[in-house]
Each structure stands twice: as structure tokens, then as C-alpha cells.
C-alpha positions as a printed NumPy array, in Angstrom:
array([[  0.   ,   0.   ,   0.   ],
       [  1.089,   3.595,  -0.493],
       [  0.812,   5.617,   2.698],
       [  0.916,   9.301,   3.388],
       [  1.816,  10.596,   6.802],
       [  2.199,  14.013,   8.374],
       [  5.666,  15.132,   9.322],
       [  6.637,  14.622,  12.923],
       [  9.044,  16.661,  15.057],
       [ 12.602,  15.291,  14.677],
       [ 14.031,  13.729,  17.855],
       [ 16.842,  15.446,  19.74 ],
       [ 19.504,  13.022,  18.496],
       [ 19.654,  12.329,  14.741],
       [ 18.822,   8.776,  13.709],
       [ 21.474,   6.598,  12.084],
       [ 21.135,   5.471,   8.476],
       [ 23.255,   2.46 ,   7.501],
       [ 23.763,   2.672,   3.729],
       [ 24.462,  -0.332,   1.503],
       [ 25.652,   0.034,  -2.088],
       [ 24.945,  -1.505,  -5.482],
       [ 26.874,  -4.277,  -7.254],
       [ 30.24 ,  -2.812,  -8.17 ],
       [ 29.75 ,   0.206,  -5.948],
       [ 31.097,   1.133,  -2.545],
       [ 30.324,   3.269,   0.481],
       [ 31.528,   6.256,  -1.558],
       [ 28.417,   6.078,  -3.751],
       [ 26.393,   7.365,  -0.803],
       [ 28.587,  10.446,  -0.343],
       [ 26.386,  12.886,  -2.304],
       [ 23.264,  11.83 ,  -0.386],
       [ 25.036,  11.949,   2.985],
       [ 26.295,  15.465,   2.211],
       [ 22.757,  16.665,   1.517],
       [ 21.275,  15.011,   4.601],
       [ 23.825,  16.872,   6.683],
       [ 23.313,  16.841,  10.421],
       [ 19.688,  15.667,  10.164],
       [ 20.7  ,  12.035,   9.738],
       [ 23.919,  10.242,  10.707],
       [ 24.88 ,   8.333,   7.565],
       [ 27.024,   5.24 ,   8.063],
       [ 27.964,   4.008,   4.597],
       [ 29.301,   0.442,   4.578],
       [ 31.5  ,  -1.399,   2.082],
       [ 30.027,  -4.879,   1.635],
       [ 32.442,  -7.85 ,   1.514],
       [ 34.37 ,  -7.862,  -1.756],
       [ 33.728,  -4.202,  -2.558],
       [ 35.407,  -0.857,  -1.894],
       [ 37.744,  -0.88 ,   1.086],
       [ 36.371,  -4.332,   1.962],
       [ 37.542,  -5.903,  -1.316],
       [ 39.694,  -8.383,   0.624],
       [ 36.942,  -9.316,   3.077],
       [ 35.398, -12.754,   2.381],
       [ 31.759, -13.717,   2.655],
       [ 29.802, -13.033,  -0.517],
       [ 26.454, -14.732,   0.041],
       [ 23.481, -12.794,   1.41 ],
       [ 23.694, -14.236,   4.924],
       [ 27.4  , -13.365,   5.197],
       [ 26.723,  -9.819,   4.021],
       [ 23.974,  -9.505,   6.622],
       [ 26.428, -10.681,   9.293],
       [ 28.894,  -8.034,   8.115],
       [ 26.335,  -5.209,   8.343],
       [ 24.822,  -6.464,  11.6  ],
       [ 28.265,  -6.297,  13.217],
       [ 28.524,  -2.622,  12.248],
       [ 25.079,  -1.88 ,  13.665],
       [ 25.918,  -3.644,  16.926],
       [ 29.201,  -1.772,  17.209],
       [ 27.439,   1.567,  16.756],
       [ 24.525,   0.615,  19.041],
       [ 22.248,   3.419,  17.805],
       [ 19.008,   3.915,  19.763],
       [ 17.072,   4.524,  16.525],
       [ 18.307,   3.434,  13.133],
       [ 17.32 ,   2.858,   9.522],
       [ 18.91 ,   0.745,   6.826],
       [ 19.105,   1.909,   3.213],
       [ 19.865,  -0.624,   0.53 ],
       [ 20.595,   0.196,  -3.102],
       [ 20.183,  -2.589,  -5.686],
       [ 22.227,  -5.519,  -4.331],
       [ 22.265,  -3.774,  -0.953],
       [ 18.456,  -3.796,  -0.771],
       [ 18.31 ,  -7.587,  -0.607],
       [ 20.799,  -7.485,   2.254],
       [ 18.798,  -4.71 ,   3.937],
       [ 15.571,  -6.72 ,   3.773],
       [ 17.233,  -9.81 ,   5.256],
       [ 18.786,  -7.657,   7.993],
       [ 15.404,  -6.132,   8.814],
       [ 13.943,  -9.605,   9.163],
       [ 16.594, -10.461,  11.739],
       [ 15.951,  -7.227,  13.612],
       [ 12.193,  -7.721,  13.668],
       [ 12.692, -11.29 ,  14.867],
       [ 14.528,  -9.93 ,  17.909],
       [ 18.193, -10.567,  17.101],
       [ 20.377,  -9.219,  19.909],
       [ 22.013,  -5.877,  19.22 ],
       [ 19.64 ,  -4.967,  16.395],
       [ 17.027,  -3.275,  18.548],
       [ 15.835,   0.135,  17.465],
       [ 15.209,  -0.515,  13.764],
       [ 12.792,   2.218,  12.692],
       [ 12.502,   1.661,   8.95 ],
       [ 13.991,   0.859,   5.566],
       [ 14.905,   2.717,   2.392],
       [ 15.056,   0.54 ,  -0.727],
       [ 16.429,   2.063,  -3.909],
       [ 16.041,   0.129,  -7.169],
       [ 16.258,  -2.893,  -4.924],
       [ 17.176,  -6.439,  -5.731],
       [ 14.131,  -8.287,  -4.31 ],
       [ 14.19 , -11.126,  -1.794],
       [ 13.251, -13.534,  -4.592],
       [ 15.701, -14.281,  -7.418],
       [ 16.541, -11.063,  -9.219],
       [ 15.107, -10.671, -12.727],
       [ 17.972, -10.503, -15.189],
       [ 18.428, -11.639, -18.778],
       [ 20.75 , -14.647, -18.744],
       [ 22.74 , -13.354, -21.706],
       [ 23.556, -10.156, -19.874],
       [ 24.446, -12.112, -16.743],
       [ 26.929, -14.258, -18.694],
       [ 28.468, -11.218, -20.364],
       [ 28.97 ,  -9.44 , -17.034],
       [ 30.603, -12.511, -15.534],
       [ 32.917, -12.873, -18.531],
       [ 34.416,  -9.385, -18.606],
       [ 35.149,  -8.968, -14.893],
       [ 38.166, -11.284, -15.291],
       [ 39.394,  -9.853, -18.584],
       [ 42.518,  -7.772, -19.19 ],
       [ 42.761,  -4.286, -17.686],
       [ 41.807,  -2.408, -20.846],
       [ 38.736,  -4.57 , -21.437],
       [ 37.683,  -4.29 , -17.814],
       [ 37.942,  -0.511, -17.872],
       [ 35.991,  -0.222, -21.106],
       [ 33.288,  -2.568, -19.816],
       [ 33.133,  -0.806, -16.439],
       [ 32.575,   2.501, -18.21 ],
       [ 29.838,   0.905, -20.323],
       [ 28.282,  -0.675, -17.201],
       [ 27.969,   2.701, -15.485],
       [ 26.746,   4.468, -18.642],
       [ 24.069,   1.806, -19.212],
       [ 22.72 ,   2.138, -15.665],
       [ 21.939,   5.86 , -15.637],
       [ 19.122,   7.78 , -17.252],
       [ 21.501,  10.571, -18.305],
       [ 25.302,  10.914, -18.076],
       [ 26.664,  11.551, -14.605],
       [ 28.969,  14.493, -13.83 ],
       [ 32.559,  13.629, -14.705],
       [ 33.73 ,  13.288, -11.092],
       [ 30.915,  10.867, -10.205],
       [ 31.494,   8.83 , -13.351],
       [ 35.174,   8.56 , -12.445],
       [ 34.285,   7.48 ,  -8.906],
       [ 31.75 ,   4.885, -10.045],
       [ 34.062,   3.348, -12.655],
       [ 36.928,   3.209, -10.152],
       [ 34.702,   1.387,  -7.666],
       [ 33.808,  -1.243, -10.263],
       [ 37.487,  -1.758, -11.07 ],
       [ 38.504,  -2.253,  -7.432],
       [ 35.75 ,  -4.827,  -6.858],
       [ 37.045,  -8.318,  -6.107],
       [ 36.204, -10.381,  -9.214],
       [ 35.195, -13.296,  -6.979],
       [ 32.613, -11.111,  -5.217],
       [ 31.252,  -9.841,  -8.541],
       [ 30.888, -13.381,  -9.873],
       [ 29.408, -14.67 ,  -6.612],
       [ 26.609, -12.12 ,  -6.703],
       [ 25.746, -12.787, -10.334],
       [ 25.908, -16.572, -10.11 ],
       [ 24.557, -17.105,  -6.595],
       [ 23.612, -14.113,  -4.452],
       [ 21.217, -12.511,  -6.906],
       [ 19.577, -15.919,  -7.385],
       [ 19.134, -16.691,  -3.699],
       [ 15.483, -16.966,  -2.745],
       [ 14.759, -15.162,   0.524],
       [ 11.093, -14.596,  -0.245],
       [  9.707, -16.927,   2.432],
       [ 12.405, -16.036,   4.976],
       [ 11.883, -12.281,   4.716],
       [  8.097, -12.66 ,   4.689],
       [  6.275,  -9.413,   5.425],
       [  8.096,  -6.708,   7.384],
       [  6.436,  -4.307,   9.789],
       [  9.103,  -1.588,   9.587],
       [  7.958,   1.363,   7.435],
       [  9.664,   1.31 ,   4.052],
       [ 10.452,   3.899,   1.407],
       [ 10.7  ,   2.245,  -2.023],
       [ 12.321,   4.256,  -4.809],
       [ 12.852,   3.44 ,  -8.466],
       [ 13.95 ,   5.232, -11.623],
       [ 11.621,   5.57 , -14.583],
       [ 14.448,   4.547, -16.95 ],
       [ 15.568,   1.524, -14.934],
       [ 15.067,  -1.768, -16.729],
       [ 15.281,  -4.922, -14.622],
       [ 14.778,  -3.275, -11.221],
       [ 12.457,  -0.404, -12.097],
       [  8.828,   0.225, -11.186],
       [  7.509,  -3.198, -12.215],
       [ 10.051,  -5.166, -10.191],
       [  9.568,  -2.95 ,  -7.135],
       [  5.762,  -3.217,  -7.275],
       [  5.661,  -6.935,  -8.007],
       [  8.644,  -8.336,  -6.104],
       [  9.736,  -5.897,  -3.376],
       [  6.639,  -4.032,  -2.156],
       [  4.804,  -7.266,  -1.15 ],
       [  7.388,  -7.69 ,   1.611],
       [  6.618,  -4.319,   3.225],
       [  3.355,  -3.899,   5.094],
       [  3.807,  -0.122,   5.337],
       [  5.379,   1.292,   2.193],
       [  5.73 ,   4.702,   0.614],
       [  6.719,   4.52 ,  -3.049],
       [  8.15 ,   7.073,  -5.482],
       [  9.468,   6.99 ,  -9.04 ],
       [ 12.198,   9.443, -10.047],
       [ 11.409,  10.505, -13.597],
       [ 14.319,  10.315, -16.007],
       [ 16.548,   8.445, -13.557],
       [ 18.056,   5.065, -14.21 ],
       [ 19.434,   2.563, -11.723],
       [ 22.121,   4.535,  -9.865],
       [ 19.742,   6.748,  -7.896],
       [ 22.099,   7.998,  -5.117],
       [ 24.524,   9.255,  -7.763],
       [ 21.947,  10.459, -10.284],
       [ 19.48 ,  12.227,  -7.986],
       [ 21.139,  12.886,  -4.612],
       [ 18.944,  15.924,  -3.885],
       [ 15.67 ,  14.079,  -4.467],
       [ 16.876,  10.944,  -2.691],
       [ 18.015,  12.945,   0.352],
       [ 14.73 ,  14.868,   0.505],
       [ 12.682,  11.672,   0.31 ],
       [ 14.821,   9.952,   2.943],
       [ 14.56 ,  12.93 ,   5.286],
       [ 10.758,  12.981,   4.951],
       [ 10.597,   9.227,   5.527],
       [ 12.856,   9.248,   8.563],
       [ 10.87 ,  11.988,  10.284],
       [  7.383,  10.889,   9.214],
       [  4.875,   9.771,  11.79 ],
       [  4.584,   6.019,  12.075],
       [  1.64 ,   4.605,  10.094],
       [ -1.4  ,   3.705,  12.141],
       [ -2.948,   0.265,  12.168],
       [ -5.982,   0.007,   9.847],
       [ -9.375,  -0.084,  11.463],
       [-11.742,  -3.025,  11.319],
       [-15.01 ,  -2.568,   9.423],
       [-17.637,  -1.007,  11.658],
       [-20.432,  -3.241,  12.911],
       [-23.884,  -1.685,  13.075],
       [-24.869,  -0.798,  16.657],
       [-28.111,  -2.813,  16.531],
       [-26.215,  -5.842,  15.302],
       [-23.628,  -5.437,  18.056],
       [-26.495,  -5.418,  20.515],
       [-27.878,  -8.633,  19.003],
       [-24.451, -10.315,  19.294],
       [-24.259,  -9.285,  22.964],
       [-27.803, -10.488,  23.718],
       [-28.874, -13.784,  25.201],
       [-30.117, -14.885,  21.801],
       [-26.528, -15.657,  20.721],
       [-24.687, -18.507,  22.419],
       [-21.33 , -17.831,  24.014],
       [-19.214, -19.852,  21.603],
       [-20.657, -18.076,  18.598],
       [-20.316, -14.702,  20.314],
       [-16.61 , -15.331,  20.928],
       [-16.105, -16.504,  17.34 ],
       [-17.78 , -13.35 ,  16.026],
       [-15.645, -11.211,  18.335],
       [-12.472, -12.817,  16.973],
       [-13.624, -12.419,  13.384],
       [-14.357,  -8.754,  14.025],
       [-10.822,  -7.953,  15.248],
       [ -8.681,  -5.741,  12.959],
       [ -6.435,  -7.679,  10.61 ],
       [ -2.682,  -7.286,  11.026],
       [ -1.284,  -5.49 ,   7.941],
       [  2.056,  -7.205,   8.627],
       [  0.47 , -10.649,   8.663],
       [  3.113, -13.222,   7.74 ],
       [  1.627, -15.78 ,   5.372],
       [  1.873, -19.41 ,   6.352],
       [  0.645, -21.29 ,   3.276],
       [  1.636, -18.753,   0.607],
       [  4.696, -16.546,   0.348],
       [  4.58 , -12.749,   0.513],
       [  4.374, -12.244,  -3.258],
       [  1.634, -14.842,  -3.658],
       [ -0.306, -13.235,  -0.811],
       [ -0.012,  -9.822,  -2.476],
       [ -1.272, -11.25 ,  -5.781],
       [ -4.171, -12.886,  -3.945],
       [ -5.05 ,  -9.583,  -2.271],
       [ -5.03 ,  -7.847,  -5.663],
       [ -7.252, -10.531,  -7.199],
       [ -9.711, -10.321,  -4.318],
       [ -9.823,  -6.537,  -4.621],
       [-11.107,  -7.043,  -8.168],
       [-13.527,  -9.831,  -7.206],
       [-14.995,  -8.167,  -4.105],
       [-13.974,  -4.499,  -3.829],
       [-14.014,  -3.004,  -0.339],
       [-14.094,   0.777,  -0.532],
       [-12.696,   2.823,   2.329],
       [ -9.865,   2.287,   4.77 ],
       [-11.678,  -0.189,   7.029],
       [-11.283,  -3.54 ,   5.303],
       [-11.385,  -7.265,   5.905],
       [ -8.111,  -8.876,   4.844],
       [ -9.829, -11.762,   3.096],
       [ -6.574, -12.984,   1.542],
       [ -4.811, -13.294,   4.902],
       [ -7.81 , -15.14 ,   6.344],
       [ -7.827, -17.548,   3.418],
       [ -4.078, -18.114,   3.85 ],
       [ -4.569, -18.868,   7.549],
       [ -7.264, -21.386,   6.652],
       [ -5.067, -22.998,   3.992],
       [ -2.253, -23.362,   6.527],
       [ -4.471, -25.383,   8.866],
       [ -5.488, -27.817,   6.13 ],
       [ -9.152, -27.092,   6.809],
       [-11.455, -26.985,   3.81 ],
       [-15.007, -27.483,   2.696],
       [-14.547, -31.209,   2.08 ],
       [-14.296, -31.294,  -1.69 ],
       [-12.261, -30.034,  -4.631],
       [-12.247, -30.241,  -8.389],
       [-10.467, -33.392,  -9.546],
       [ -8.432, -31.274, -11.971],
       [ -6.863, -29.403,  -9.045],
       [ -4.317, -30.459,  -6.428],
       [ -5.065, -29.942,  -2.692],
       [ -6.093, -26.392,  -1.829],
       [ -2.742, -24.97 ,  -0.594],
       [ -0.906, -26.331,  -3.625],
       [ -3.689, -25.187,  -5.964],
       [ -3.583, -21.636,  -4.611],
       [  0.192, -21.374,  -4.916],
       [  0.233, -22.819,  -8.431],
       [ -2.72 , -20.718,  -9.616],
       [ -1.331, -17.435,  -8.335],
       [  2.088, -18.075,  -9.87 ],
       [  0.45 , -19.204, -13.136],
       [ -1.626, -16.031, -13.248],
       [  1.47 , -13.905, -12.66 ],
       [  3.404, -15.833, -15.323],
       [  0.623, -15.22 , -17.844],
       [  0.568, -11.537, -16.911],
       [  4.356, -11.289, -17.32 ],
       [  4.209, -13.024, -20.702],
       [  1.645, -10.423, -21.701],
       [  4.056,  -7.597, -20.95 ],
       [  3.663,  -6.746, -17.258],
       [  3.402,  -8.682, -14.   ],
       [  0.001,  -8.857, -12.333],
       [  0.834,  -6.539,  -9.431],
       [  2.284,  -3.922, -11.773],
       [ -0.941,  -3.686, -13.819],
       [ -3.765,  -1.251, -13.225],
       [ -7.285,  -2.414, -12.407],
       [ -8.371,  -2.692, -16.04 ],
       [ -5.287,  -4.73 , -16.892],
       [ -5.908,  -7.088, -13.995],
       [ -9.588,  -7.42 , -14.912],
       [ -8.707,  -8.407, -18.473],
       [ -6.596, -11.294, -17.194],
       [ -9.245, -12.379, -14.702],
       [-11.926, -12.379, -17.401],
       [ -9.711, -14.623, -19.53 ],
       [ -9.091, -16.822, -16.503],
       [-12.837, -17.073, -15.841],
       [-13.496, -18.002, -19.463],
       [-10.734, -20.609, -19.522],
       [ -8.855, -18.698, -22.204],
       [ -5.92 , -17.269, -20.272],
       [ -3.149, -16.461, -22.784],
       [ -0.599, -19.203, -23.244],
       [  3.111, -18.995, -23.898],
       [  4.114, -19.334, -20.242],
       [  5.601, -22.097, -18.126],
       [  2.462, -22.036, -16.008],
       [  1.982, -24.727, -13.394],
       [ -1.773, -24.902, -14.129],
       [ -3.326, -24.829, -17.568],
       [ -6.223, -22.563, -18.529],
       [ -8.863, -25.191, -17.725],
       [ -7.523, -25.872, -14.239],
       [ -7.224, -22.149, -13.591],
       [-10.885, -21.686, -14.475],
       [-11.845, -24.288, -11.855],
       [ -9.568, -22.618,  -9.298],
       [-11.122, -19.211,  -9.963],
       [-14.552, -20.677,  -9.279],
       [-13.256, -22.114,  -6.009],
       [-11.607, -18.812,  -5.108],
       [-14.796, -16.806,  -5.54 ],
       [-16.639, -19.213,  -3.272],
       [-13.865, -18.888,  -0.668],
       [-13.974, -15.089,  -0.914],
       [-17.737, -14.883,  -0.392],
       [-17.639, -17.416,   2.441],
       [-14.813, -15.553,   4.189],
       [-16.513, -12.168,   3.745],
       [-19.824, -13.481,   5.079],
       [-18.115, -14.903,   8.171],
       [-17.324, -11.363,   9.351],
       [-19.932,  -9.785,  11.663],
       [-19.829,  -6.519,   9.694],
       [-20.865,  -8.432,   6.582],
       [-23.605, -10.27 ,   8.471],
       [-24.913,  -6.931,   9.719],
       [-24.805,  -5.512,   6.235],
       [-27.073,  -8.221,   4.848],
       [-29.223,  -8.3  ,   8.004],
       [-28.519, -11.962,   8.781],
       [-30.613, -13.016,  11.782],
       [-29.568, -16.654,  12.046],
       [-27.055, -15.93 ,  14.82 ],
       [-30.018, -15.291,  17.147],
       [-31.46 , -18.765,  16.809],
       [-29.963, -20.316,  19.932],
       [-28.705, -18.743,  23.163],
       [-27.173, -20.335,  26.259],
       [-30.123, -21.827,  28.076],
       [-32.453, -19.021,  27.015],
       [-35.529, -19.927,  24.961],
       [-34.852, -18.457,  21.564],
       [-35.633, -19.204,  17.972],
       [-38.164, -17.842,  15.527],
       [-41.913, -17.572,  16.   ],
       [-42.818, -15.475,  12.977],
       [-41.98 , -17.859,  10.148],
       [-44.436, -16.77 ,   7.481],
       [-43.559, -15.275,   4.133],
       [-42.037, -11.82 ,   4.669],
       [-42.699, -12.173,   8.405],
       [-40.127, -10.48 ,  10.603],
       [-39.706, -10.426,  14.37 ],
       [-39.018,  -7.232,  16.253],
       [-35.523,  -8.281,  17.307],
       [-34.338,  -9.227,  13.815],
       [-31.718,  -6.924,  12.244],
       [-32.417,  -4.83 ,   9.189],
       [-30.052,  -5.114,   6.223],
       [-27.708,  -2.122,   6.054],
       [-26.868,  -2.372,   2.368],
       [-25.537,  -4.606,  -0.402],
       [-22.427,  -6.729,  -0.593],
       [-20.226,  -3.625,  -0.743]])
């Protein structure tokens, strides 16, 4: 979700911002941003193992990089800190935030993340031909390496950098340990941290450049944002991939606003009509049902960590459900999270289409198949607008979803799944007391605890005085 928040008064001591660089970069790449943040934020730029001044430091996988950064955070022991990750550094930042949120010693005080053109927790999208070419030239002769480093920097910006920054960026690429460069391209960028990172509660600022290819708006919306329950997003027009070097003023301004923004508030639960609340509290409703309705009426946790699906699959499911059963306003039922929780228990309605695997497997395969079809059509599902998503869902409903993908489920199986999904959505929505109040469902008053209840007026259109009145339609 994209949040807006009023500015808060900065604390007396400036927060610390631990800054992680891109592949081939170094701590120096954060210099222009740090200069513009000035005394407002204490920037601690870190050379990751194999890069910059840490070129001789071993440990090139994501976990080792997280260890390296965590040691710096523990040594500084800041009371309030943020982590900013650029490209490769974003994947490390997300994994570090997971450790902090899980209570790792010495990482207390994490207040948020800044992710710039980030490599996502899942394997990074990259054309294999380009990956092979980048691996090949890092070990070439000096002249070839310099020429390729210059091309690498030029290809990753929306417009040429100032001469001094170009010189700095090329020099950083050339002093990178070739083993670290290769390790990221062959292994680190392909590591799948999607399930391990899950959904983070720390507020996140997600930035991308309009001219970035692999890690631009689509990748951030479809692969990074699902891992952040509270996210503010911005696209820098005309910028490419090297945002801290290309747009230090804009990046610093956005970071400053993010660091000093008020924390996002927890969403409210849908309001239950007062008369219906009174019915739930009355002797006409038995205690077990009353407690179940109370639990169902609790606000959903926006940082719910999926148990049957992963974070990206859950985000796709939320987007699909928003098209199937729109819920206007801020007070919403997180139907997708409730379905995921049900899938994780193995509970079901006792049947399934023979063309489909068991429910948890069917949901995972269907959501990934839908996203694969969307990607083959030019844009991932989460990066499409409502009309674009609807077009895919109409094809799915008709059993004509476009082919040409390595989908786990074919169009016919997806049509069956979509029928099942809609039934699950309606059933989950109707289980919420706000929905029951909206349709005026009186069945909850049929049996209290030892109190004579039930219905006496059972004729056509007959209604008893205690029965609720419908508040509106399904929306």
C-alpha cells in the first residue's frame, strides 16, 4: 500500500542510516546523499564484503553480508536506526530487517527501511545473456575491464553523470574483487529469501527510476513491495538505476521525509452496526458463537506473515480479491490473509475439483500461473492497473488465459480454481460480523445459552421485532 503521513518533530539526536551500495559500488556512492542530509541524519555508509575498502573481506552470500552489516550496527549501538539498501544492498537490507524484527540481539531500534532500485528477496530478474556477459568481462585484461566498467555505469543511468561521479563509479567497479562480482551474479542474486523475509512491519520507502530496466517500477511493485506492510513509493522521472549518484537531492529529501514521518497507524476493522452489536451481545446468541464473532471482528494485522503462501503470492491474492470483491474505504477485511490462515491449517469445505491439487498447492500454483501469464503479456500482475488485472481475470474465468508461459496450471484448471476462489472469498466475507450486519442476517439469534430463543414469525415476509435490518448490499 502507499501511505501518506504528516511530518513529525525530529528527535533530539539524529537517527542513524546504515547505507548499503549496489553491485560494483562502494560506500563512496552514498557520499552525495550523505552530504545533503547533513546533520539531520547520521549516515554510516558500509562497504560490503568484496567491494570498496572491503575488497579483501570474504563472505559473498546474502547471509554473510547480513552478518557483516549487523556487526557494524551492533558496534554503533544506535538507539534509533534505519537501513538503506541500493540494488544488491536492498536484498541485504531486507534480510537484515527480518533479523531485527525477529529480535536478534544488538539490532534493537530498527525504525525503517529505504530501498532504492532494490534487488528483491526472490531471485533477481535478469536476462541470462547479460548475466553471462557481465561474468565474462570482470576477469578480462585491464583495458577490457575498464571499457566494460565505463559501459556498465553508462548503461545504468538515465543521463550521463557528472565527470567526477562517473570517475568514482568506474573506479569502484574496477577495485571490486572479481570473486565477489561473480558470486553475486551466479549465486547471491539468485538466492530466494522470499519466504524467509516474509512481510516486514518496519515502514519502508521504495524508490525506483523511470528509466531503470530490470529493477524499475515493475520489479519494485511486483517483487519488493509485497514484503513491506507499510510502504511509501516514489518513481524518479528520467533516472536510471544509480539513484544515489543520479538524484542525490531528491533521494536525500525523500529519505529525510521518511525518517521523520509519523509512524503509520494500524488500519481499522469494518464497523459493525450498533443494533447488530447489541444482538451479538444479547442472550439470543450462544457464548461460543459470540466469541467466534468477536475474533472475526478484530482488525487484521497489515504485517500478517503468510503461512501457506509466500509474501508475493499473498499480495497477488489480495489484488485478485480486490477485483472480485472491492471493499471501498480504509476499514477492510483482509480476506486474503484469512484464506491463507485457513489454507495453513489444512481445513477446507470437504471437496475439490479433480483437476486441481489440494487447496494450498492449488492456490500457490494458480497465483504463480496467473502472474506468469501476466508477465508473458508484458507486465506482472501486481504492476498492472485495475483494467489490466480485470482483463486477465476475465480470460481466466473463461478458460482462455493467454498461453506462452511455463504455467503450473493450464487454462482449464485455472478456471476451476477461480470458481473455487470466488466461493472462498464470499464465504470468508460473510463470516465477518460486519458483513452479516450488512445483509441483516438473523440466524445468529437462533440459539442462546439456556435461554428460549428461535423464531416464531416464520411466514412469508414475516419479521420479528428483534431481527436486524439489512444495512446495504455486498459492498
